[in-house]
Amino acid sequence: MRAPLIEVSGLRKCYGDVKAVDGVSFEVFDGEIFGMVGPNGAGKTTTIECVEGLRPADAGDLRVLGLNPRRDGYALRERIGVQLQQSALPDRIKVREALDMFASFYPRKIDLAPLLTRLGIEEKRNAYFSKLSGGQKQRLFIALALANDPEIVFFDELTTGLDPQARRATWDFVRDIRGRGKTVVLTTHFMEEAERLCDRVAILDHGRLIALETPENLVRGLGAEHRVVFTADPSLDPVPLRALPGVRRVESSGERTIVYGESDQLVVDVVTFLSARRIKFRDLRTEQANLEDVFLAMTGREMRD
């Protein structure tokens, strides 16, 4: 079995009366992409910052690459890379100057030119930080996190603010990082990102770890229904649809109808029902449960500050 590179046991962190992290325990294994998700204020960033040694824990045992993040902070930071949720550089620093400065902090470093090319910002080497777009700044911070050829890379809200194209390209880059033998730990608000990238996902809520599994097992454990969504005349009576085998409930709003059920034949039964009654429908599609369904089922749907 792979060795755990990160071991967290009973981690606690309070701010006054607020329990930001309340007894969280988990392990991260060599070579995996480990994701952490949760509502705003769930404790994700605080947990990661304690693991990185950037914030002192109030209680609990933490080991990262065999080191104590607080006691062995300098030694640990030479072996990890960190991209923070909130990062900034002076407006008048150039990209190459920032890279040279960060590389000078470490005894071990990599050739950054191929990395900049892979990230699509090589032509911005002589540009001022203030002249970069939001996506280019984010990619620069990724490059800075990898300047010391780290064994573990931490990404906090990696793709926030990126357009869909840049987000997908960043996902490919994260997979490439893992393919080069690195271990990746990331926090994200994007459930699709966690589902597509992560080998295992930890769900935090109110400072507690409420689930930790592979995305596939989390979805399977939810036992969620299949969904058939279609558009039809708003006069459609949904009541007969509820009598179909395996149907749990039917929701209608204007022309849009959603049929929820457990049967693998749900879509066939719905189409047969509509066709037999000569009901015209369009835009019919099926939807499967995903990590977002798991997340909402476990943490609720109310807005969080």
Coordinates of C-alpha atoms in Angstrom, one line a residue:
M1 CA 0.0 0.0 0.0
R2 CA 1.2 3.5 -0.7
A3 CA 2.7 5.4 2.2
P4 CA 0.8 8.4 3.6
L5 CA 2.7 11.7 2.9
I6 CA 0.3 13.7 5.0
E7 CA -1.1 12.5 8.3
V8 CA -3.7 14.6 10.2
S9 CA -5.2 13.5 13.4
G10 CA -7.7 15.4 15.6
L11 CA -6.8 18.8 14.0
R12 CA -8.5 21.7 15.9
K13 CA -8.4 25.4 15.3
C14 CA -10.5 28.1 16.9
Y15 CA -10.9 31.8 16.5
G16 CA -12.5 33.0 19.8
D17 CA -15.7 31.0 20.2
V18 CA -15.7 29.9 16.5
K19 CA -14.5 26.3 15.9
A20 CA -13.0 26.7 12.4
V21 CA -11.7 23.2 12.4
D22 CA -13.1 20.7 14.9
G23 CA -11.3 17.4 15.2
V24 CA -10.5 16.7 11.5
S25 CA -8.5 13.6 10.6
F26 CA -7.3 12.3 7.2
E27 CA -4.4 11.0 5.3
V28 CA -3.1 11.8 1.8
F29 CA -1.1 9.2 0.0
D30 CA 1.8 9.3 -2.3
G31 CA 0.9 10.1 -5.9
E32 CA -2.8 11.0 -5.5
I33 CA -4.8 14.1 -6.2
F34 CA -6.7 14.7 -2.9
G35 CA -9.6 17.2 -2.9
M36 CA -11.2 19.1 -0.2
V37 CA -14.6 20.7 -0.7
G38 CA -17.2 22.4 1.5
P39 CA -19.4 25.5 1.8
N40 CA -17.9 28.9 2.6
G41 CA -16.6 28.9 6.2
A42 CA -16.4 25.1 6.3
G43 CA -12.7 25.1 7.4
K44 CA -11.0 24.1 4.1
T45 CA -8.5 26.9 3.9
T46 CA -7.7 26.8 7.6
T47 CA -7.1 23.1 7.5
I48 CA -4.8 23.4 4.5
E49 CA -2.9 26.3 6.0
C50 CA -2.3 24.3 9.2
V51 CA -1.0 21.4 7.2
E52 CA 1.3 23.8 5.2
G53 CA 2.6 25.2 8.5
L54 CA 1.3 28.7 7.7
R55 CA -1.1 28.7 10.6
P56 CA -0.6 27.1 14.1
A57 CA -3.0 24.4 15.1
D58 CA -4.6 24.6 18.5
A59 CA -4.6 20.8 18.9
G60 CA -4.0 17.6 16.9
D61 CA -1.1 15.7 15.4
L62 CA 0.2 16.7 11.9
R63 CA 2.9 15.1 9.9
V64 CA 3.8 16.1 6.3
L65 CA 6.6 14.2 4.6
G66 CA 7.5 13.0 8.1
L67 CA 7.9 16.6 9.4
N68 CA 6.0 18.6 11.9
P69 CA 4.7 21.6 10.0
R70 CA 5.3 24.1 12.8
R71 CA 8.5 22.8 14.3
D72 CA 10.1 21.9 11.0
G73 CA 8.6 24.7 8.9
Y74 CA 11.8 25.7 7.0
A75 CA 12.6 22.2 6.1
L76 CA 9.1 21.5 5.0
R77 CA 8.7 24.6 2.8
E78 CA 11.7 23.4 0.8
R79 CA 9.8 20.3 -0.2
I80 CA 6.3 21.6 -0.8
G81 CA 4.8 24.1 -3.2
V82 CA 1.9 26.4 -2.3
Q83 CA -0.6 28.4 -4.3
L84 CA -2.7 30.4 -1.9
Q85 CA -6.3 31.4 -2.4
Q86 CA -5.3 35.1 -2.0
S87 CA -2.0 35.9 -3.7
A88 CA -0.4 39.2 -4.9
L89 CA 2.9 40.6 -6.2
P90 CA 4.1 44.2 -6.6
D91 CA 2.5 45.7 -9.7
R92 CA 5.9 46.7 -11.2
I93 CA 7.7 43.4 -10.8
K94 CA 8.2 41.5 -14.0
V95 CA 7.3 37.9 -14.5
R96 CA 10.9 36.8 -14.9
E97 CA 11.9 38.8 -11.8
A98 CA 9.3 37.1 -9.7
L99 CA 10.4 33.7 -11.0
D100 CA 14.0 34.4 -10.3
M101 CA 13.2 35.7 -6.8
F102 CA 11.1 32.7 -5.8
A103 CA 13.7 30.3 -7.3
S104 CA 16.4 31.9 -5.2
F105 CA 14.6 30.9 -2.0
Y106 CA 15.3 27.2 -2.5
P107 CA 18.4 25.0 -2.9
R108 CA 16.6 22.8 -5.4
K109 CA 14.9 24.4 -8.4
I110 CA 13.7 23.5 -11.9
D111 CA 14.2 25.0 -15.3
L112 CA 11.2 27.3 -15.5
A113 CA 11.2 28.0 -19.2
P114 CA 9.5 24.8 -20.2
L115 CA 7.0 25.3 -17.4
L116 CA 6.1 28.8 -18.6
T117 CA 5.6 27.4 -22.1
R118 CA 3.4 24.6 -20.8
L119 CA 1.3 27.2 -18.9
G120 CA 1.1 29.5 -21.9
I121 CA 2.8 32.5 -20.4
E122 CA 6.3 32.2 -21.8
E123 CA 5.8 35.3 -24.0
K124 CA 4.9 37.3 -20.8
R125 CA 8.4 36.9 -19.2
N126 CA 9.1 40.6 -19.5
A127 CA 5.6 41.8 -18.7
Y128 CA 4.8 43.6 -15.5
F129 CA 2.6 41.8 -13.1
S130 CA 0.0 44.6 -13.3
K131 CA -0.3 44.0 -17.1
L132 CA -1.3 40.3 -16.8
S133 CA -4.8 39.1 -17.1
G134 CA -6.5 37.4 -14.2
G135 CA -5.9 34.0 -15.8
Q136 CA -2.2 34.8 -16.5
K137 CA -1.7 35.9 -12.9
Q138 CA -3.2 32.6 -11.7
R139 CA -0.9 30.6 -14.0
L140 CA 2.1 32.6 -12.8
F141 CA 1.3 31.7 -9.2
I142 CA 1.1 28.0 -10.3
A143 CA 4.6 28.4 -11.8
L144 CA 5.9 30.0 -8.5
A145 CA 4.4 27.1 -6.5
L146 CA 6.4 24.6 -8.6
A147 CA 9.7 26.6 -8.7
N148 CA 11.3 24.4 -6.1
D149 CA 10.3 21.1 -7.7
P150 CA 8.1 20.2 -4.7
E151 CA 7.1 16.7 -3.7
I152 CA 3.6 17.9 -2.6
V153 CA 1.7 20.8 -4.3
F154 CA -1.1 22.6 -2.5
F155 CA -3.7 24.5 -4.7
D156 CA -6.3 26.6 -2.9
E157 CA -9.2 27.5 -5.2
L158 CA -6.9 26.9 -8.1
T159 CA -9.3 27.9 -11.0
T160 CA -11.4 30.6 -9.3
G161 CA -11.9 33.4 -11.8
L162 CA -10.8 31.4 -14.9
D163 CA -12.9 31.0 -18.0
P164 CA -14.0 27.5 -18.9
Q165 CA -11.3 27.0 -21.5
A166 CA -8.5 28.1 -19.1
R167 CA -10.1 25.9 -16.3
R168 CA -10.0 22.8 -18.5
A169 CA -6.4 23.5 -19.5
T170 CA -5.5 23.9 -15.8
W171 CA -7.1 20.6 -15.1
D172 CA -4.9 18.9 -17.7
F173 CA -1.9 20.6 -16.1
V174 CA -2.8 19.3 -12.7
R175 CA -3.0 15.8 -14.1
D176 CA 0.4 16.3 -15.7
I177 CA 1.8 17.3 -12.3
R178 CA 0.6 14.1 -10.8
G179 CA 1.9 12.2 -13.8
R180 CA 5.4 13.6 -13.0
G181 CA 5.3 11.8 -9.6
K182 CA 3.9 14.7 -7.5
T183 CA 1.1 14.5 -4.9
V184 CA -1.5 17.2 -5.2
V185 CA -3.8 18.6 -2.6
L186 CA -6.5 21.0 -3.7
T187 CA -9.5 22.9 -2.3
T188 CA -12.3 23.9 -4.7
H189 CA -15.8 25.2 -4.9
F190 CA -16.3 23.5 -8.2
M191 CA -17.8 20.1 -7.7
E192 CA -17.1 19.1 -11.4
E193 CA -13.5 20.0 -10.8
A194 CA -13.3 17.7 -7.7
E195 CA -15.1 14.9 -9.5
R196 CA -13.0 15.0 -12.6
L197 CA -9.6 15.5 -11.0
C198 CA -9.5 13.9 -7.5
D199 CA -8.8 10.3 -6.5
R200 CA -10.4 11.0 -3.2
V201 CA -12.6 13.9 -1.9
A202 CA -13.0 15.1 1.7
I203 CA -16.2 17.0 2.4
L204 CA -16.0 19.5 5.3
D205 CA -18.9 21.3 6.9
H206 CA -18.9 23.5 10.0
G207 CA -15.3 22.5 10.7
R208 CA -15.9 18.8 10.7
L209 CA -15.1 16.1 8.2
I210 CA -18.4 14.6 7.1
A211 CA -17.3 12.3 4.3
L212 CA -14.1 11.0 2.7
E213 CA -14.2 8.7 -0.3
T214 CA -13.6 8.4 -4.0
P215 CA -16.0 10.6 -6.1
E216 CA -17.5 7.4 -7.5
N217 CA -18.2 5.9 -4.1
L218 CA -19.6 9.1 -2.8
V219 CA -22.1 9.3 -5.6
R220 CA -22.9 5.5 -5.4
G221 CA -23.5 5.8 -1.6
L222 CA -26.0 8.6 -2.1
G223 CA -28.4 6.3 -3.8
A224 CA -29.6 9.2 -5.8
E225 CA -32.3 9.0 -8.4
H226 CA -32.0 9.1 -12.2
R227 CA -33.7 12.1 -13.7
V228 CA -35.5 12.5 -17.0
V229 CA -35.9 16.1 -18.1
F230 CA -38.1 17.2 -21.0
T231 CA -40.1 20.1 -22.4
A232 CA -43.8 19.6 -23.2
D233 CA -47.1 21.5 -23.3
P234 CA -47.7 23.1 -19.9
S235 CA -51.1 21.5 -19.9
L236 CA -49.5 18.1 -19.4
D237 CA -50.9 16.4 -16.3
P238 CA -48.0 15.1 -14.3
V239 CA -50.1 12.8 -12.1
P240 CA -50.2 9.7 -14.4
L241 CA -46.4 9.9 -14.7
R242 CA -46.1 9.3 -11.0
A243 CA -47.7 5.9 -11.5
L244 CA -44.9 4.6 -13.7
P245 CA -42.6 1.9 -12.3
G246 CA -39.8 3.2 -10.1
V247 CA -40.9 6.9 -10.3
R248 CA -40.4 8.7 -7.0
R249 CA -41.7 12.1 -7.8
V250 CA -42.5 14.5 -10.7
E251 CA -41.8 18.2 -10.8
S252 CA -43.4 20.6 -13.3
S253 CA -42.6 24.2 -13.9
G254 CA -44.2 25.8 -17.0
E255 CA -43.1 23.6 -20.0
R256 CA -40.3 21.9 -18.1
T257 CA -40.9 18.5 -16.4
I258 CA -38.5 16.5 -14.4
V259 CA -39.2 12.8 -13.5
Y260 CA -37.2 11.3 -10.7
G261 CA -36.9 7.6 -10.3
E262 CA -34.7 4.6 -9.6
S263 CA -35.5 2.3 -12.5
D264 CA -32.8 1.8 -15.2
Q265 CA -35.8 1.8 -17.6
L266 CA -37.0 5.2 -16.5
V267 CA -36.3 7.0 -19.7
V268 CA -37.8 4.2 -21.8
D269 CA -41.0 4.2 -19.6
V270 CA -41.3 8.0 -19.9
V271 CA -40.8 8.1 -23.6
T272 CA -43.3 5.2 -24.1
F273 CA -45.8 7.0 -21.9
L274 CA -45.6 10.3 -23.8
S275 CA -45.6 8.6 -27.2
A276 CA -48.7 6.4 -26.4
R277 CA -50.6 9.5 -25.4
R278 CA -49.4 11.5 -28.5
I279 CA -47.9 14.1 -26.2
K280 CA -45.4 16.2 -28.1
F281 CA -42.1 16.7 -26.2
R282 CA -38.6 18.0 -27.0
D283 CA -35.2 18.6 -25.4
L284 CA -35.5 15.2 -23.5
R285 CA -32.4 14.3 -21.7
T286 CA -31.3 12.1 -18.8
E287 CA -29.2 13.2 -15.9
Q288 CA -27.2 11.0 -13.5
A289 CA -26.3 11.8 -9.9
N290 CA -23.0 13.6 -9.5
L291 CA -20.7 15.0 -6.8
E292 CA -22.8 18.2 -6.6
D293 CA -25.8 16.1 -5.6
V294 CA -23.8 14.5 -2.8
F295 CA -22.5 17.8 -1.7
L296 CA -26.0 19.4 -1.5
A297 CA -27.4 16.3 0.2
M298 CA -24.8 16.4 2.9
T299 CA -24.4 20.2 3.5
G300 CA -27.8 21.5 2.6
R301 CA -28.9 24.1 0.0
E302 CA -29.0 27.3 2.1
M303 CA -26.8 30.2 1.2
R304 CA -23.6 30.5 3.3
D305 CA -21.6 33.7 4.0

